[in-house]
Coordinates of C-alpha atoms and ligand atoms in Angstrom, one line a residue:
M1 CA -54.1 -36.9 -31.0
T2 CA -55.3 -34.9 -33.9
L3 CA -52.5 -33.6 -36.2
A4 CA -51.9 -29.8 -35.8
L5 CA -52.3 -29.9 -39.6
H6 CA -55.9 -30.7 -39.0
G7 CA -56.5 -28.4 -36.1
G8 CA -54.9 -30.5 -33.2
T9 CA -52.4 -29.1 -30.7
P10 CA -48.9 -28.7 -32.0
V11 CA -46.2 -30.9 -30.2
R12 CA -44.0 -27.9 -29.8
A13 CA -45.6 -24.5 -29.3
T14 CA -42.5 -22.5 -28.1
P15 CA -40.0 -21.0 -30.5
W16 CA -36.7 -22.8 -31.2
P17 CA -33.5 -20.9 -30.6
S18 CA -32.8 -18.4 -33.4
W19 CA -29.7 -18.3 -35.5
P20 CA -27.3 -16.5 -35.2
P21 CA -27.1 -16.6 -31.4
P22 CA -27.0 -13.2 -29.7
L23 CA -23.8 -11.2 -30.0
D24 CA -21.4 -11.7 -27.1
D25 CA -19.3 -9.1 -25.4
A26 CA -16.1 -9.9 -27.2
Q27 CA -17.8 -9.6 -30.6
R28 CA -19.5 -6.4 -29.4
E29 CA -16.1 -4.9 -28.2
L30 CA -14.1 -5.9 -31.2
A31 CA -16.7 -4.9 -33.8
G32 CA -17.1 -1.7 -31.9
K33 CA -13.4 -1.0 -32.0
V34 CA -13.2 -1.7 -35.8
L35 CA -16.2 0.4 -36.4
E36 CA -14.8 3.5 -34.5
S37 CA -11.3 2.9 -36.1
G38 CA -12.5 3.6 -39.7
R39 CA -10.3 0.8 -40.7
W40 CA -13.0 -1.4 -42.2
G41 CA -11.2 -3.0 -45.0
A42 CA -8.5 -5.6 -44.7
T43 CA -6.1 -3.6 -46.9
Q44 CA -6.2 -0.7 -44.3
G45 CA -4.0 -2.5 -41.9
G46 CA -6.4 -2.9 -39.0
G47 CA -5.2 -6.6 -38.8
V48 CA -8.3 -8.3 -37.6
T49 CA -8.8 -10.1 -41.0
D50 CA -5.2 -11.1 -40.7
D51 CA -5.8 -12.3 -37.2
L52 CA -8.8 -14.4 -38.3
A53 CA -6.8 -16.0 -41.1
A54 CA -3.9 -16.8 -38.8
A55 CA -6.5 -18.4 -36.2
F56 CA -8.1 -20.4 -39.0
A57 CA -4.8 -21.8 -40.4
A58 CA -3.8 -22.8 -36.8
R59 CA -7.2 -24.5 -36.2
S60 CA -7.0 -26.2 -39.5
A61 CA -3.4 -27.5 -38.9
A62 CA -2.5 -25.7 -42.3
P63 CA 0.1 -23.2 -42.5
Y64 CA -1.7 -20.6 -44.6
A65 CA -5.1 -19.0 -45.0
V66 CA -6.8 -16.3 -47.1
A67 CA -10.0 -14.6 -46.1
V68 CA -12.6 -14.1 -48.7
G69 CA -16.0 -12.6 -49.4
N70 CA -17.9 -16.0 -49.4
A71 CA -17.1 -19.5 -49.8
T72 CA -18.5 -19.8 -53.4
L73 CA -15.7 -17.4 -54.4
G74 CA -13.3 -19.1 -52.1
L75 CA -13.8 -22.4 -53.9
F76 CA -13.2 -20.6 -57.2
A77 CA -10.1 -19.0 -56.0
A78 CA -8.8 -22.3 -54.5
L79 CA -9.3 -24.1 -57.8
R80 CA -7.8 -21.3 -59.8
G81 CA -4.8 -20.9 -57.5
L82 CA -4.1 -24.6 -57.8
G83 CA -4.1 -24.3 -61.6
V84 CA -7.5 -25.7 -62.4
G85 CA -9.2 -24.0 -65.3
P86 CA -10.7 -24.4 -68.9
G87 CA -10.3 -28.0 -70.3
D88 CA -10.2 -29.5 -66.7
E89 CA -12.8 -31.5 -65.0
V90 CA -13.5 -31.4 -61.3
I91 CA -15.3 -34.1 -59.6
V92 CA -18.0 -33.1 -57.2
P93 CA -20.6 -35.0 -55.1
A94 CA -24.2 -35.1 -56.3
Y95 CA -25.6 -34.3 -52.9
T96 CA -24.3 -31.0 -51.9
F97 CA -25.1 -27.2 -52.2
V98 CA -25.2 -26.1 -55.8
A99 CA -22.1 -23.7 -55.1
S100 CA -19.7 -26.6 -55.0
A101 CA -20.5 -27.0 -58.7
T102 CA -21.0 -23.4 -59.7
A103 CA -17.5 -22.5 -58.3
V104 CA -16.2 -25.1 -60.7
L105 CA -18.0 -23.4 -63.6
L106 CA -16.7 -20.0 -62.4
A107 CA -13.1 -21.4 -62.8
G108 CA -14.0 -22.3 -66.3
A109 CA -13.7 -26.0 -65.6
V110 CA -16.3 -28.8 -66.0
P111 CA -18.1 -30.0 -63.0
V112 CA -18.4 -33.8 -63.1
I113 CA -21.2 -35.0 -60.7
A114 CA -20.3 -38.3 -58.9
D115 CA -22.5 -40.1 -56.6
V116 CA -22.4 -40.2 -52.7
D117 CA -22.0 -43.2 -50.4
P118 CA -25.5 -44.8 -50.0
A119 CA -25.1 -44.9 -46.3
D120 CA -23.2 -41.6 -45.2
L121 CA -24.1 -39.5 -48.2
R122 CA -20.5 -38.1 -48.5
L123 CA -18.5 -38.3 -51.8
S124 CA -18.0 -42.0 -52.6
P125 CA -14.4 -42.9 -53.5
D126 CA -15.6 -45.8 -55.8
A127 CA -17.8 -43.1 -57.7
V128 CA -14.8 -40.9 -58.0
R129 CA -12.7 -43.7 -59.4
A130 CA -15.5 -44.4 -62.0
A131 CA -15.7 -40.7 -63.0
L132 CA -12.1 -40.3 -63.6
T133 CA -10.9 -39.3 -67.1
G134 CA -7.8 -38.0 -68.7
R135 CA -9.1 -34.4 -68.0
T136 CA -9.8 -34.9 -64.4
A137 CA -7.8 -32.1 -62.5
A138 CA -9.4 -31.9 -59.1
V139 CA -11.8 -33.6 -56.7
M140 CA -14.0 -31.7 -54.2
P141 CA -15.1 -33.6 -51.2
V142 CA -17.7 -31.9 -49.2
H143 CA -17.9 -32.2 -45.5
L144 CA -21.6 -32.4 -45.5
A145 CA -23.7 -31.3 -42.5
G146 CA -20.4 -30.9 -40.4
G147 CA -19.4 -34.5 -41.1
P148 CA -16.0 -35.1 -42.9
A149 CA -15.9 -37.1 -46.1
D150 CA -13.7 -40.2 -46.0
M151 CA -10.6 -38.4 -47.0
D152 CA -7.9 -41.2 -46.9
P153 CA -9.2 -43.0 -50.0
L154 CA -10.0 -39.8 -51.8
N155 CA -6.5 -38.5 -51.1
A156 CA -4.9 -41.7 -52.2
L157 CA -6.8 -41.6 -55.5
A158 CA -5.8 -38.0 -56.0
E159 CA -2.2 -38.7 -55.4
R160 CA -2.2 -41.7 -57.7
H161 CA -3.8 -39.4 -60.5
A162 CA -2.0 -36.2 -59.7
L163 CA -5.3 -34.5 -58.7
A164 CA -5.7 -31.4 -56.7
V165 CA -8.0 -31.8 -53.5
V166 CA -10.2 -28.9 -52.6
E167 CA -12.1 -29.6 -49.4
D168 CA -15.5 -27.8 -49.3
A169 CA -15.6 -27.3 -45.6
A170 CA -18.4 -24.7 -45.8
Q171 CA -20.4 -26.6 -43.2
A172 CA -17.8 -28.1 -41.2
H173 CA -16.0 -25.5 -38.8
G174 CA -14.2 -27.5 -36.2
A175 CA -14.8 -31.0 -37.7
E176 CA -12.1 -33.6 -37.6
Y177 CA -11.0 -36.7 -39.6
R178 CA -8.9 -39.3 -37.8
G179 CA -8.0 -36.7 -35.4
R180 CA -7.0 -34.1 -37.7
P181 CA -9.1 -30.9 -38.5
V182 CA -10.7 -30.7 -41.9
G183 CA -9.5 -28.1 -44.2
G184 CA -5.9 -28.9 -44.0
L185 CA -6.4 -32.5 -45.4
G186 CA -6.4 -31.7 -49.0
H187 CA -4.4 -29.1 -51.0
A188 CA -6.9 -26.4 -49.9
G189 CA -10.0 -26.2 -47.9
V190 CA -12.8 -23.5 -47.8
Y191 CA -15.1 -22.5 -44.9
S192 CA -18.2 -20.3 -45.3
F193 CA -19.4 -17.6 -42.9
Q194 CA -22.7 -17.2 -44.7
A195 CA -25.7 -16.4 -42.4
S196 CA -26.7 -20.0 -42.1
K197 CA -23.4 -21.5 -41.2
A198 CA -21.9 -22.6 -37.9
M199 CA -19.8 -19.2 -37.6
T200 CA -21.2 -16.2 -39.5
A201 CA -20.8 -12.5 -40.2
G202 CA -23.8 -12.6 -42.6
E203 CA -21.4 -13.5 -45.4
G204 CA -17.7 -14.4 -45.7
G205 CA -15.2 -17.3 -46.2
M206 CA -11.9 -18.6 -45.5
I207 CA -9.4 -20.5 -47.7
V208 CA -6.7 -22.6 -45.8
C209 CA -3.9 -24.3 -47.7
R210 CA -1.0 -26.4 -47.1
D211 CA 1.9 -25.1 -49.2
E212 CA 3.5 -21.7 -49.9
P213 CA 3.2 -21.6 -53.8
A214 CA -0.4 -22.5 -53.5
Y215 CA -1.0 -19.9 -50.9
E216 CA 0.7 -17.2 -52.9
A217 CA -1.4 -18.1 -56.0
I218 CA -4.6 -18.1 -54.1
W219 CA -3.8 -14.9 -52.3
S220 CA -3.0 -13.3 -55.7
V221 CA -6.3 -14.6 -57.2
C222 CA -8.1 -12.8 -54.3
N223 CA -6.0 -9.6 -54.5
L224 CA -6.4 -8.5 -58.1
G225 CA -3.4 -10.5 -59.4
R226 CA -1.0 -8.8 -57.1
R227 CA 2.1 -10.5 -55.8
L228 CA 2.3 -11.1 -52.1
G229 CA 4.6 -8.4 -50.7
G230 CA 4.7 -6.9 -54.3
Q231 CA 3.7 -3.5 -55.5
W232 CA 0.2 -2.1 -55.1
Y233 CA -0.1 -1.5 -58.8
G234 CA 1.8 -4.4 -59.9
H235 CA -0.4 -7.2 -61.3
P236 CA 1.6 -10.0 -62.7
N237 CA -1.5 -12.2 -62.5
V238 CA -5.0 -11.9 -63.5
G239 CA -7.0 -11.7 -60.3
W240 CA -10.1 -10.1 -58.6
N241 CA -11.0 -8.4 -55.3
L242 CA -12.5 -11.2 -53.3
R243 CA -11.6 -10.0 -49.9
L244 CA -13.5 -10.0 -46.6
T245 CA -13.8 -6.8 -44.5
D246 CA -12.4 -6.3 -41.0
L247 CA -15.9 -5.6 -39.8
Q248 CA -16.9 -9.0 -40.7
A249 CA -13.6 -10.6 -39.2
A250 CA -14.5 -8.7 -35.9
L251 CA -17.7 -10.8 -35.6
L252 CA -15.9 -14.0 -36.5
L253 CA -12.5 -14.0 -34.5
P254 CA -14.1 -13.9 -31.1
W255 CA -16.6 -16.8 -32.2
L256 CA -13.7 -19.1 -32.5
D257 CA -13.5 -19.1 -28.7
R258 CA -17.0 -20.5 -28.3
L259 CA -17.2 -22.7 -31.4
D260 CA -16.2 -25.8 -29.3
D261 CA -18.9 -25.2 -26.7
E262 CA -21.6 -24.8 -29.4
I263 CA -20.5 -28.0 -31.2
A264 CA -20.7 -29.8 -27.9
R265 CA -24.2 -28.4 -27.4
R266 CA -25.4 -29.6 -30.8
E267 CA -23.8 -32.9 -30.3
A268 CA -25.5 -33.4 -27.1
F269 CA -28.9 -32.6 -28.8
C270 CA -28.1 -35.0 -31.8
A271 CA -27.1 -37.8 -29.3
A272 CA -30.4 -37.2 -27.4
L273 CA -32.4 -37.3 -30.7
E274 CA -30.7 -40.5 -31.8
R275 CA -31.6 -42.2 -28.5
E276 CA -35.3 -41.0 -28.9
L277 CA -35.4 -42.2 -32.4
G278 CA -34.1 -45.6 -31.3
R279 CA -37.2 -46.0 -29.2
L280 CA -39.7 -45.4 -31.9
P281 CA -41.5 -48.8 -32.7
E282 CA -40.0 -50.8 -35.7
A283 CA -42.2 -51.5 -38.6
A284 CA -41.2 -54.5 -40.9
G285 CA -37.9 -54.8 -39.0
T286 CA -36.8 -51.2 -39.4
R287 CA -36.8 -48.0 -37.3
P288 CA -39.1 -45.4 -39.0
V289 CA -36.4 -42.7 -38.9
T290 CA -32.7 -43.2 -38.4
V291 CA -29.8 -40.7 -38.3
V292 CA -27.5 -40.8 -41.5
P293 CA -24.2 -42.2 -40.2
R294 CA -20.8 -40.6 -40.3
A295 CA -18.3 -41.5 -42.9
P296 CA -15.4 -43.8 -41.9
G297 CA -12.7 -41.9 -40.2
T298 CA -14.9 -39.2 -38.6
T299 CA -13.4 -38.4 -35.3
R300 CA -15.5 -35.1 -34.8
D301 CA -18.7 -34.2 -36.4
S302 CA -19.4 -30.4 -36.1
R303 CA -23.1 -31.1 -36.3
H304 CA -24.0 -28.2 -38.6
L305 CA -27.2 -30.0 -39.4
L306 CA -28.6 -33.4 -38.5
M307 CA -29.6 -35.6 -41.4
L308 CA -32.3 -38.0 -40.9
R309 CA -33.4 -40.8 -43.3
V310 CA -37.1 -41.5 -43.2
N311 CA -37.4 -45.3 -43.8
A312 CA -41.3 -45.2 -43.2
P313 CA -43.3 -45.1 -46.4
V314 CA -44.7 -41.5 -46.2
D315 CA -45.4 -38.7 -48.6
R316 CA -42.5 -36.2 -48.0
D317 CA -44.5 -33.1 -48.8
F318 CA -47.1 -34.2 -46.2
L319 CA -44.4 -35.1 -43.6
L320 CA -42.6 -31.7 -44.0
A321 CA -46.0 -29.8 -43.9
A322 CA -47.3 -31.8 -40.9
M323 CA -43.9 -31.5 -39.0
A324 CA -44.0 -27.7 -39.5
A325 CA -47.5 -27.7 -38.2
E326 CA -46.4 -29.5 -35.2
G327 CA -43.8 -26.8 -34.5
V328 CA -40.9 -28.9 -35.8
P329 CA -40.0 -27.5 -39.2
L330 CA -37.5 -29.9 -41.0
D331 CA -35.8 -29.1 -44.3
A332 CA -36.1 -31.0 -47.5
G333 CA -32.4 -30.9 -48.4
Y334 CA -30.7 -31.0 -51.8
P335 CA -32.1 -32.1 -55.0
P336 CA -29.2 -34.1 -56.7
L337 CA -26.9 -31.7 -58.6
G338 CA -27.3 -33.9 -61.7
T339 CA -31.1 -33.1 -62.0
M340 CA -30.4 -29.4 -62.1
D341 CA -30.9 -28.3 -65.7
A342 CA -29.0 -25.1 -65.3
L343 CA -25.8 -27.0 -64.4
T344 CA -26.1 -29.5 -67.4
R345 CA -26.9 -26.6 -69.7
A346 CA -23.7 -24.9 -68.5
G347 CA -21.7 -28.0 -69.4
A348 CA -21.7 -30.1 -66.2
R349 CA -21.6 -33.8 -66.6
A350 CA -23.6 -36.1 -64.3
E351 CA -22.6 -39.8 -63.8
P352 CA -25.4 -42.1 -62.4
C353 CA -26.2 -41.1 -58.9
P354 CA -28.8 -43.5 -57.5
A355 CA -27.6 -42.9 -53.7
A356 CA -28.1 -39.1 -54.1
E357 CA -31.5 -39.5 -55.7
A358 CA -32.6 -41.9 -52.9
A359 CA -31.4 -39.3 -50.4
A360 CA -33.2 -36.4 -52.2
R361 CA -36.4 -38.6 -51.7
S362 CA -35.8 -39.8 -48.3
V363 CA -33.6 -37.6 -46.2
V364 CA -34.7 -34.6 -44.2
W365 CA -32.6 -32.2 -42.1
V366 CA -32.9 -31.0 -38.6
R367 CA -31.8 -27.3 -38.5
Q368 CA -28.8 -26.0 -36.8
S369 CA -30.9 -23.5 -34.7
M370 CA -32.9 -26.4 -33.4
L371 CA -29.7 -28.4 -32.5
M372 CA -28.7 -25.6 -30.3
D373 CA -31.8 -26.2 -27.9
E374 CA -31.5 -28.1 -24.6
P375 CA -30.8 -31.8 -25.4
A376 CA -34.2 -32.6 -23.5
R377 CA -36.0 -30.8 -26.3
A378 CA -34.9 -33.5 -28.9
A379 CA -37.9 -35.3 -27.5
D380 CA -40.0 -32.8 -29.3
V381 CA -38.6 -33.8 -32.6
A382 CA -39.1 -37.6 -32.0
E383 CA -42.6 -37.1 -30.6
A384 CA -43.7 -34.9 -33.6
L385 CA -42.2 -37.5 -36.0
A386 CA -44.0 -40.4 -34.3
K387 CA -47.3 -38.5 -34.2
V388 CA -47.1 -37.4 -37.9
L389 CA -45.9 -41.0 -39.0
A390 CA -48.8 -42.7 -37.1
A391 CA -51.4 -40.3 -38.8
Ligands
PLP401 C1 -22.9 -22.6 -47.9 C2 -22.1 -23.4 -48.8 C3 -21.3 -23.1 -49.9 C4 -21.3 -21.7 -50.3 O1 -20.9 -20.9 -49.3 P1 -21.2 -19.2 -49.6 O2 -20.3 -18.6 -48.4 O3 -22.6 -19.0 -49.3 O4 -20.8 -18.8 -50.9 C5 -20.6 -24.0 -50.6 N1 -20.6 -25.3 -50.2 C6 -21.5 -25.8 -49.4 C7 -21.5 -27.3 -49.1 C8 -22.3 -24.9 -48.6 O5 -23.1 -25.4 -47.6

């Protein structure tokens, strides 16, 4: 079996499903209606953005929601609406997308980069405890890859130290923690509709939140400092136009009806892949590749991505190149935020993050589009891994 990299036959020759999936009839119909109406903006009263916000609030078990242009701005608006700003510190995990930290910078606060749990790779409550200072104002757990962070200990810490909790749920539409949807577990939660996410309109975001004063403040941040129900040219606060459009909302609202089916599909693929990986021969008492486990309390992982830990000693660049040549392109994942010079130059502070550094070396991701394939095709991933690791 010659590696495809060296001219052999690739394990997988047919393409994986593309992302996003094809438009469905409901999307086509609603988007067509909005397009024809000329009411493309959320301030023109078409109502689709309001319907989407209401649907997200309901699904997040949070009473309020504000639609925004993207999740980076959503995290910023949530922080600012909750009163976080200059002089404050916000604890973010080291293994996440850079926007979790740059949203903090946008709010004028200092991102404090804390380590993740070495097993599940979500924000470690112990690391948060160690990173607390008198200036800590908020903590931002990230529901990474669709798997909730362990919220109970984080919420308990936040309550003890009077911190705001902003959930970065950009990757976790439909995920649940101890039977409750993410987003409504902290003071605010933020979803993304960027092109790679589990629901997308190309770009977009949604902030959900629990109490009315926070909602009014966040809404005002996203609507040029207006007061909810107040005058159009009255601006009692400083704010910006961070709104989503009704055209985007028209692609997203019908998607909520098929989100559960898509999660179930990805879950079936992940379960099949985990079984296949369990059959790979052990070396020195460990499986060569294992699935990164869920954090405690996870009752529903929305499987945005599947994170795999490569235990076998293999050069990562070789692994990624050889897997791509076999027709199974995997992603390298995040560099630890603390290693990004731009963030430290901008004032971010990094705590020691050995678990995130280990993850950056040994964890690879299976893409969402691949997880949407038939579960039987999980065998392609396992077979390609076995072939590449045996080379
Ligand atoms: C995608 C993503 C964001 C940013 O979302 P945008 O809508 O692209 O701004 C923030 N945090 C995480 C964890 C993400 O994956």
